[in-house]
């Protein structure tokens, strides 16, 4: 029987989207970066009226250089962030060992600031402080915004960046690998990839998929158009 027939309120279910983007955001943005940067590079070389083999070589070199650069940068960035977080967590661990009463009062104050009455906040803090590791996790999350066992992996971040950038950078190179002798096939593949990437990004925003796709296509086309113009200018002047 339905809620209307029984007079009961129907049970409501809803599920929020991942507001942090989860794996989708870094993967799509990495692929988008590779696609835009490598297509712009290829367009610049092609604009200089270079032989298709030279364009292909430039595209493959851009793929390799960009993917390794992204991976190295992401590894160092995430590793540095994790090392800083671990150092701060260790400081918090020492404070919990040296001044457990003060830390317990501090935790109770956090709960009070969120609207919990003083007596309940003190009791919750007391119970949480029974387990040193549990107390450390709560203090770290409340004061530092991180959890000791939930820090990002530098290797995973580097590997993800490498693969996503390489996939994006490979798209405009594919037509040349298959024998294309002009920029137009690469431009068509890149345009489809840019639109698809922008549409996927809309999953972590409030924008319509067609808006995200069109916006990314516009920015990618602008980058490629500028580099093509620079390449054509250099090729004409013989610099």
PDB file of C-alpha atoms in Angstrom:
ATOM      1  CA  UNK A   1       0.000   0.000   0.000  1.00  0.00           C
ATOM      2  CA  UNK A   2       1.174   3.535  -0.697  1.00  0.00           C
ATOM      3  CA  UNK A   3       1.729   6.273   1.830  1.00  0.00           C
ATOM      4  CA  UNK A   4      -1.423   8.067   0.601  1.00  0.00           C
ATOM      5  CA  UNK A   5      -3.664   5.087   1.323  1.00  0.00           C
ATOM      6  CA  UNK A   6      -2.260   4.352   4.779  1.00  0.00           C
ATOM      7  CA  UNK A   7      -1.887   7.975   5.850  1.00  0.00           C
ATOM      8  CA  UNK A   8       1.837   7.454   6.387  1.00  0.00           C
ATOM      9  CA  UNK A   9       4.466   9.758   4.961  1.00  0.00           C
ATOM     10  CA  UNK A  10       6.322   8.009   2.116  1.00  0.00           C
ATOM     11  CA  UNK A  11       9.969   7.328   2.815  1.00  0.00           C
ATOM     12  CA  UNK A  12      12.118   9.648   0.775  1.00  0.00           C
ATOM     13  CA  UNK A  13      15.442   8.658  -0.714  1.00  0.00           C
ATOM     14  CA  UNK A  14      17.942  10.958  -2.332  1.00  0.00           C
ATOM     15  CA  UNK A  15      21.605  10.797  -3.209  1.00  0.00           C
ATOM     16  CA  UNK A  16      23.922  13.760  -3.524  1.00  0.00           C
ATOM     17  CA  UNK A  17      26.491  14.071  -6.245  1.00  0.00           C
ATOM     18  CA  UNK A  18      30.162  13.930  -5.292  1.00  0.00           C
ATOM     19  CA  UNK A  19      30.886  17.620  -4.693  1.00  0.00           C
ATOM     20  CA  UNK A  20      34.643  16.970  -4.597  1.00  0.00           C
ATOM     21  CA  UNK A  21      34.632  15.488  -8.076  1.00  0.00           C
ATOM     22  CA  UNK A  22      36.061  12.154  -6.912  1.00  0.00           C
ATOM     23  CA  UNK A  23      38.186  10.497  -9.599  1.00  0.00           C
ATOM     24  CA  UNK A  24      36.288  12.192 -12.419  1.00  0.00           C
ATOM     25  CA  UNK A  25      37.612  15.708 -11.961  1.00  0.00           C
ATOM     26  CA  UNK A  26      41.393  15.000 -11.971  1.00  0.00           C
ATOM     27  CA  UNK A  27      41.014  12.383 -14.720  1.00  0.00           C
ATOM     28  CA  UNK A  28      38.985  14.598 -17.045  1.00  0.00           C
ATOM     29  CA  UNK A  29      41.029  17.722 -16.357  1.00  0.00           C
ATOM     30  CA  UNK A  30      44.262  15.809 -16.923  1.00  0.00           C
ATOM     31  CA  UNK A  31      43.008  14.459 -20.239  1.00  0.00           C
ATOM     32  CA  UNK A  32      41.740  17.912 -21.194  1.00  0.00           C
ATOM     33  CA  UNK A  33      45.115  19.450 -20.413  1.00  0.00           C
ATOM     34  CA  UNK A  34      46.867  16.889 -22.580  1.00  0.00           C
ATOM     35  CA  UNK A  35      44.404  17.346 -25.417  1.00  0.00           C
ATOM     36  CA  UNK A  36      44.510  21.145 -25.460  1.00  0.00           C
ATOM     37  CA  UNK A  37      48.266  21.508 -25.036  1.00  0.00           C
ATOM     38  CA  UNK A  38      49.246  18.833 -27.549  1.00  0.00           C
ATOM     39  CA  UNK A  39      46.683  19.877 -30.143  1.00  0.00           C
ATOM     40  CA  UNK A  40      47.917  23.458 -29.833  1.00  0.00           C
ATOM     41  CA  UNK A  41      51.502  22.225 -30.261  1.00  0.00           C
ATOM     42  CA  UNK A  42      50.583  20.202 -33.347  1.00  0.00           C
ATOM     43  CA  UNK A  43      48.638  23.125 -34.773  1.00  0.00           C
ATOM     44  CA  UNK A  44      51.617  25.425 -34.308  1.00  0.00           C
ATOM     45  CA  UNK A  45      53.965  23.024 -36.096  1.00  0.00           C
ATOM     46  CA  UNK A  46      51.446  22.389 -38.871  1.00  0.00           C
ATOM     47  CA  UNK A  47      50.919  26.137 -39.247  1.00  0.00           C
ATOM     48  CA  UNK A  48      54.592  26.439 -40.130  1.00  0.00           C
ATOM     49  CA  UNK A  49      53.950  24.186 -43.132  1.00  0.00           C
ATOM     50  CA  UNK A  50      56.056  21.409 -41.721  1.00  0.00           C
ATOM     51  CA  UNK A  51      56.138  17.881 -43.109  1.00  0.00           C
ATOM     52  CA  UNK A  52      53.497  15.570 -41.521  1.00  0.00           C
ATOM     53  CA  UNK A  53      56.299  13.424 -40.122  1.00  0.00           C
ATOM     54  CA  UNK A  54      57.665  16.441 -38.276  1.00  0.00           C
ATOM     55  CA  UNK A  55      54.192  17.205 -36.940  1.00  0.00           C
ATOM     56  CA  UNK A  56      53.842  13.598 -35.768  1.00  0.00           C
ATOM     57  CA  UNK A  57      57.253  13.673 -34.095  1.00  0.00           C
ATOM     58  CA  UNK A  58      56.367  16.923 -32.341  1.00  0.00           C
ATOM     59  CA  UNK A  59      53.052  15.459 -31.164  1.00  0.00           C
ATOM     60  CA  UNK A  60      54.681  12.329 -29.752  1.00  0.00           C
ATOM     61  CA  UNK A  61      57.401  14.379 -28.091  1.00  0.00           C
ATOM     62  CA  UNK A  62      54.768  16.681 -26.589  1.00  0.00           C
ATOM     63  CA  UNK A  63      52.832  13.682 -25.301  1.00  0.00           C
ATOM     64  CA  UNK A  64      55.853  12.135 -23.616  1.00  0.00           C
ATOM     65  CA  UNK A  65      57.216  15.383 -22.190  1.00  0.00           C
ATOM     66  CA  UNK A  66      53.845  16.572 -20.948  1.00  0.00           C
ATOM     67  CA  UNK A  67      52.842  13.255 -19.385  1.00  0.00           C
ATOM     68  CA  UNK A  68      56.131  12.886 -17.499  1.00  0.00           C
ATOM     69  CA  UNK A  69      56.037  16.526 -16.427  1.00  0.00           C
ATOM     70  CA  UNK A  70      52.469  16.186 -15.144  1.00  0.00           C
ATOM     71  CA  UNK A  71      53.320  12.969 -13.288  1.00  0.00           C
ATOM     72  CA  UNK A  72      56.443  14.431 -11.685  1.00  0.00           C
ATOM     73  CA  UNK A  73      54.674  17.630 -10.680  1.00  0.00           C
ATOM     74  CA  UNK A  74      51.695  15.766  -9.240  1.00  0.00           C
ATOM     75  CA  UNK A  75      53.927  13.354  -7.314  1.00  0.00           C
ATOM     76  CA  UNK A  76      55.968  16.162  -5.745  1.00  0.00           C
ATOM     77  CA  UNK A  77      52.872  18.218  -4.973  1.00  0.00           C
ATOM     78  CA  UNK A  78      50.931  15.396  -3.322  1.00  0.00           C
ATOM     79  CA  UNK A  79      54.010  14.019  -1.533  1.00  0.00           C
ATOM     80  CA  UNK A  80      54.831  17.451  -0.109  1.00  0.00           C
ATOM     81  CA  UNK A  81      51.246  17.945   1.004  1.00  0.00           C
ATOM     82  CA  UNK A  82      51.179  14.526   2.676  1.00  0.00           C
ATOM     83  CA  UNK A  83      54.525  15.103   4.391  1.00  0.00           C
ATOM     84  CA  UNK A  84      53.286  18.416   5.779  1.00  0.00           C
ATOM     85  CA  UNK A  85      50.056  16.799   6.986  1.00  0.00           C
ATOM     86  CA  UNK A  86      51.964  13.925   8.639  1.00  0.00           C
ATOM     87  CA  UNK A  87      54.277  16.372  10.394  1.00  0.00           C
ATOM     88  CA  UNK A  88      51.311  18.312  11.770  1.00  0.00           C
ATOM     89  CA  UNK A  89      49.562  15.089  12.792  1.00  0.00           C
ATOM     90  CA  UNK A  90      52.686  14.023  14.677  1.00  0.00           C
ATOM     91  CA  UNK A  91      52.641  17.337  16.545  1.00  0.00           C
ATOM     92  CA  UNK A  92      49.033  16.688  17.474  1.00  0.00           C
ATOM     93  CA  UNK A  93      49.941  13.173  18.641  1.00  0.00           C
ATOM     94  CA  UNK A  94      52.605  14.582  20.962  1.00  0.00           C
ATOM     95  CA  UNK A  95      50.188  17.171  22.341  1.00  0.00           C
ATOM     96  CA  UNK A  96      47.636  14.461  23.088  1.00  0.00           C
ATOM     97  CA  UNK A  97      50.288  12.514  24.999  1.00  0.00           C
ATOM     98  CA  UNK A  98      51.663  15.503  26.901  1.00  0.00           C
ATOM     99  CA  UNK A  99      48.480  17.455  27.610  1.00  0.00           C
ATOM    100  CA  UNK A 100      45.534  15.047  27.410  1.00  0.00           C
ATOM    101  CA  UNK A 101      43.287  17.129  29.685  1.00  0.00           C
ATOM    102  CA  UNK A 102      43.863  20.337  27.732  1.00  0.00           C
ATOM    103  CA  UNK A 103      43.302  18.550  24.438  1.00  0.00           C
ATOM    104  CA  UNK A 104      40.078  17.043  25.767  1.00  0.00           C
ATOM    105  CA  UNK A 105      38.849  20.497  26.756  1.00  0.00           C
ATOM    106  CA  UNK A 106      39.837  21.804  23.339  1.00  0.00           C
ATOM    107  CA  UNK A 107      37.793  19.073  21.642  1.00  0.00           C
ATOM    108  CA  UNK A 108      34.810  19.812  23.866  1.00  0.00           C
ATOM    109  CA  UNK A 109      35.110  23.454  22.826  1.00  0.00           C
ATOM    110  CA  UNK A 110      34.900  22.437  19.180  1.00  0.00           C
ATOM    111  CA  UNK A 111      31.617  20.628  19.807  1.00  0.00           C
ATOM    112  CA  UNK A 112      30.262  23.546  21.823  1.00  0.00           C
ATOM    113  CA  UNK A 113      31.059  25.901  18.957  1.00  0.00           C
ATOM    114  CA  UNK A 114      28.874  23.725  16.771  1.00  0.00           C
ATOM    115  CA  UNK A 115      25.887  24.095  19.044  1.00  0.00           C
ATOM    116  CA  UNK A 116      26.280  21.158  21.460  1.00  0.00           C
ATOM    117  CA  UNK A 117      25.568  22.055  25.091  1.00  0.00           C
ATOM    118  CA  UNK A 118      28.586  22.184  27.381  1.00  0.00           C
ATOM    119  CA  UNK A 119      27.783  19.071  29.410  1.00  0.00           C
ATOM    120  CA  UNK A 120      27.164  16.876  26.376  1.00  0.00           C
ATOM    121  CA  UNK A 121      30.210  18.262  24.581  1.00  0.00           C
ATOM    122  CA  UNK A 122      32.422  17.467  27.562  1.00  0.00           C
ATOM    123  CA  UNK A 123      31.057  13.917  27.790  1.00  0.00           C
ATOM    124  CA  UNK A 124      31.511  13.266  24.077  1.00  0.00           C
ATOM    125  CA  UNK A 125      35.078  14.585  24.229  1.00  0.00           C
ATOM    126  CA  UNK A 126      35.775  12.412  27.280  1.00  0.00           C
ATOM    127  CA  UNK A 127      34.513   9.273  25.580  1.00  0.00           C
ATOM    128  CA  UNK A 128      36.350   9.983  22.326  1.00  0.00           C
ATOM    129  CA  UNK A 129      39.580  10.588  24.255  1.00  0.00           C
ATOM    130  CA  UNK A 130      39.550   7.062  25.692  1.00  0.00           C
ATOM    131  CA  UNK A 131      41.057   5.733  22.469  1.00  0.00           C
ATOM    132  CA  UNK A 132      44.313   7.603  21.660  1.00  0.00           C
ATOM    133  CA  UNK A 133      44.231   6.771  17.941  1.00  0.00           C
ATOM    134  CA  UNK A 134      40.559   7.627  17.674  1.00  0.00           C
ATOM    135  CA  UNK A 135      41.155  10.889  19.514  1.00  0.00           C
ATOM    136  CA  UNK A 136      44.050  11.674  17.183  1.00  0.00           C
ATOM    137  CA  UNK A 137      41.843  11.126  14.158  1.00  0.00           C
ATOM    138  CA  UNK A 138      39.112  13.388  15.524  1.00  0.00           C
ATOM    139  CA  UNK A 139      41.572  16.145  16.479  1.00  0.00           C
ATOM    140  CA  UNK A 140      43.322  15.917  13.098  1.00  0.00           C
ATOM    141  CA  UNK A 141      40.079  16.095  11.203  1.00  0.00           C
ATOM    142  CA  UNK A 142      38.720  18.981  13.251  1.00  0.00           C
ATOM    143  CA  UNK A 143      41.914  21.046  13.464  1.00  0.00           C
ATOM    144  CA  UNK A 144      43.780  20.124  10.269  1.00  0.00           C
ATOM    145  CA  UNK A 145      40.983  18.962   7.988  1.00  0.00           C
ATOM    146  CA  UNK A 146      42.688  15.604   7.296  1.00  0.00           C
ATOM    147  CA  UNK A 147      42.589  12.077   8.681  1.00  0.00           C
ATOM    148  CA  UNK A 148      45.822  10.134   9.391  1.00  0.00           C
ATOM    149  CA  UNK A 149      44.667   7.100   7.430  1.00  0.00           C
ATOM    150  CA  UNK A 150      43.097   8.973   4.538  1.00  0.00           C
ATOM    151  CA  UNK A 151      45.980  10.885   2.981  1.00  0.00           C
ATOM    152  CA  UNK A 152      46.336  10.831  -0.821  1.00  0.00           C
ATOM    153  CA  UNK A 153      48.900   8.543  -2.434  1.00  0.00           C
ATOM    154  CA  UNK A 154      51.629  10.353  -4.422  1.00  0.00           C
ATOM    155  CA  UNK A 155      52.167   7.315  -6.657  1.00  0.00           C
ATOM    156  CA  UNK A 156      48.473   7.004  -7.431  1.00  0.00           C
ATOM    157  CA  UNK A 157      48.220  10.714  -8.172  1.00  0.00           C
ATOM    158  CA  UNK A 158      51.282  10.608 -10.429  1.00  0.00           C
ATOM    159  CA  UNK A 159      50.086   7.518 -12.282  1.00  0.00           C
ATOM    160  CA  UNK A 160      46.613   8.938 -12.796  1.00  0.00           C
ATOM    161  CA  UNK A 161      48.005  12.228 -14.095  1.00  0.00           C
ATOM    162  CA  UNK A 162      50.398  10.436 -16.443  1.00  0.00           C
ATOM    163  CA  UNK A 163      47.713   8.216 -17.945  1.00  0.00           C
ATOM    164  CA  UNK A 164      44.998  10.854 -18.241  1.00  0.00           C
ATOM    165  CA  UNK A 165      47.345  13.399 -19.838  1.00  0.00           C
ATOM    166  CA  UNK A 166      48.721  10.776 -22.226  1.00  0.00           C
ATOM    167  CA  UNK A 167      45.226   9.728 -23.329  1.00  0.00           C
ATOM    168  CA  UNK A 168      44.215  13.320 -24.014  1.00  0.00           C
ATOM    169  CA  UNK A 169      47.474  14.139 -25.808  1.00  0.00           C
ATOM    170  CA  UNK A 170      47.200  11.016 -27.959  1.00  0.00           C
ATOM    171  CA  UNK A 171      43.875  12.000 -29.543  1.00  0.00           C
ATOM    172  CA  UNK A 172      45.156  14.697 -31.938  1.00  0.00           C
ATOM    173  CA  UNK A 173      48.174  12.526 -32.782  1.00  0.00           C
ATOM    174  CA  UNK A 174      46.104   9.491 -33.828  1.00  0.00           C
ATOM    175  CA  UNK A 175      45.206  10.750 -37.333  1.00  0.00           C
ATOM    176  CA  UNK A 176      48.879  11.324 -38.097  1.00  0.00           C
ATOM    177  CA  UNK A 177      49.734   7.859 -36.787  1.00  0.00           C
ATOM    178  CA  UNK A 178      47.110   6.493 -39.185  1.00  0.00           C
ATOM    179  CA  UNK A 179      48.595   8.333 -42.162  1.00  0.00           C
ATOM    180  CA  UNK A 180      46.910  11.742 -42.192  1.00  0.00           C
ATOM    181  CA  UNK A 181      48.856  14.399 -44.090  1.00  0.00           C
ATOM    182  CA  UNK A 182      46.984  17.522 -42.976  1.00  0.00           C
ATOM    183  CA  UNK A 183      45.783  19.100 -39.750  1.00  0.00           C
ATOM    184  CA  UNK A 184      42.056  18.770 -40.468  1.00  0.00           C
ATOM    185  CA  UNK A 185      41.590  15.130 -39.343  1.00  0.00           C
ATOM    186  CA  UNK A 186      43.475  15.890 -36.127  1.00  0.00           C
ATOM    187  CA  UNK A 187      41.370  19.017 -35.638  1.00  0.00           C
ATOM    188  CA  UNK A 188      38.159  16.990 -36.027  1.00  0.00           C
ATOM    189  CA  UNK A 189      39.275  14.363 -33.496  1.00  0.00           C
ATOM    190  CA  UNK A 190      40.478  17.045 -31.083  1.00  0.00           C
ATOM    191  CA  UNK A 191      37.175  18.931 -31.398  1.00  0.00           C
ATOM    192  CA  UNK A 192      35.182  15.815 -30.538  1.00  0.00           C
ATOM    193  CA  UNK A 193      37.491  15.097 -27.603  1.00  0.00           C
ATOM    194  CA  UNK A 194      37.261  18.662 -26.298  1.00  0.00           C
ATOM    195  CA  UNK A 195      33.478  18.685 -26.460  1.00  0.00           C
ATOM    196  CA  UNK A 196      33.246  15.263 -24.759  1.00  0.00           C
ATOM    197  CA  UNK A 197      35.660  16.308 -22.000  1.00  0.00           C
ATOM    198  CA  UNK A 198      33.760  19.521 -21.356  1.00  0.00           C
ATOM    199  CA  UNK A 199      30.477  17.624 -21.250  1.00  0.00           C
ATOM    200  CA  UNK A 200      31.928  15.186 -18.718  1.00  0.00           C
ATOM    201  CA  UNK A 201      33.125  18.036 -16.527  1.00  0.00           C
ATOM    202  CA  UNK A 202      29.514  19.208 -16.298  1.00  0.00           C
ATOM    203  CA  UNK A 203      28.873  16.164 -14.108  1.00  0.00           C
ATOM    204  CA  UNK A 204      30.670  17.923 -11.262  1.00  0.00           C
ATOM    205  CA  UNK A 205      29.110  21.323 -11.940  1.00  0.00           C
ATOM    206  CA  UNK A 206      25.610  22.744 -12.295  1.00  0.00           C
ATOM    207  CA  UNK A 207      26.114  23.572 -15.978  1.00  0.00           C
ATOM    208  CA  UNK A 208      24.310  21.791 -18.808  1.00  0.00           C
ATOM    209  CA  UNK A 209      26.403  19.212 -20.677  1.00  0.00           C
ATOM    210  CA  UNK A 210      26.159  21.089 -23.954  1.00  0.00           C
ATOM    211  CA  UNK A 211      27.369  24.312 -22.299  1.00  0.00           C
ATOM    212  CA  UNK A 212      30.396  22.574 -20.763  1.00  0.00           C
ATOM    213  CA  UNK A 213      31.222  20.917 -24.068  1.00  0.00           C
ATOM    214  CA  UNK A 214      30.854  24.087 -26.110  1.00  0.00           C
ATOM    215  CA  UNK A 215      32.893  26.138 -23.649  1.00  0.00           C
ATOM    216  CA  UNK A 216      35.789  23.700 -23.659  1.00  0.00           C
ATOM    217  CA  UNK A 217      35.658  23.425 -27.442  1.00  0.00           C
ATOM    218  CA  UNK A 218      35.843  27.217 -27.710  1.00  0.00           C
ATOM    219  CA  UNK A 219      38.859  27.501 -25.408  1.00  0.00           C
ATOM    220  CA  UNK A 220      40.679  24.631 -27.110  1.00  0.00           C
ATOM    221  CA  UNK A 221      40.004  26.060 -30.560  1.00  0.00           C
ATOM    222  CA  UNK A 222      41.265  29.460 -29.432  1.00  0.00           C
ATOM    223  CA  UNK A 223      44.531  27.955 -28.121  1.00  0.00           C
ATOM    224  CA  UNK A 224      45.057  25.963 -31.328  1.00  0.00           C
ATOM    225  CA  UNK A 225      44.158  28.941 -33.508  1.00  0.00           C
ATOM    226  CA  UNK A 226      46.686  31.186 -31.795  1.00  0.00           C
ATOM    227  CA  UNK A 227      49.525  28.678 -32.032  1.00  0.00           C
ATOM    228  CA  UNK A 228      48.606  27.914 -35.652  1.00  0.00           C
ATOM    229  CA  UNK A 229      48.853  31.619 -36.411  1.00  0.00           C
ATOM    230  CA  UNK A 230      52.222  31.868 -34.675  1.00  0.00           C
ATOM    231  CA  UNK A 231      53.476  28.836 -36.598  1.00  0.00           C
ATOM    232  CA  UNK A 232      52.232  30.239 -39.898  1.00  0.00           C
ATOM    233  CA  UNK A 233      53.900  33.592 -39.167  1.00  0.00           C
ATOM    234  CA  UNK A 234      57.217  31.986 -38.327  1.00  0.00           C
ATOM    235  CA  UNK A 235      56.993  29.693 -41.344  1.00  0.00           C
ATOM    236  CA  UNK A 236      56.314  32.674 -43.639  1.00  0.00           C
ATOM    237  CA  UNK A 237      59.084  34.877 -42.296  1.00  0.00           C
ATOM    238  CA  UNK A 238      61.573  32.006 -42.120  1.00  0.00           C
ATOM    239  CA  UNK A 239      62.624  32.780 -38.546  1.00  0.00           C
TER     240      UNK A 239
END
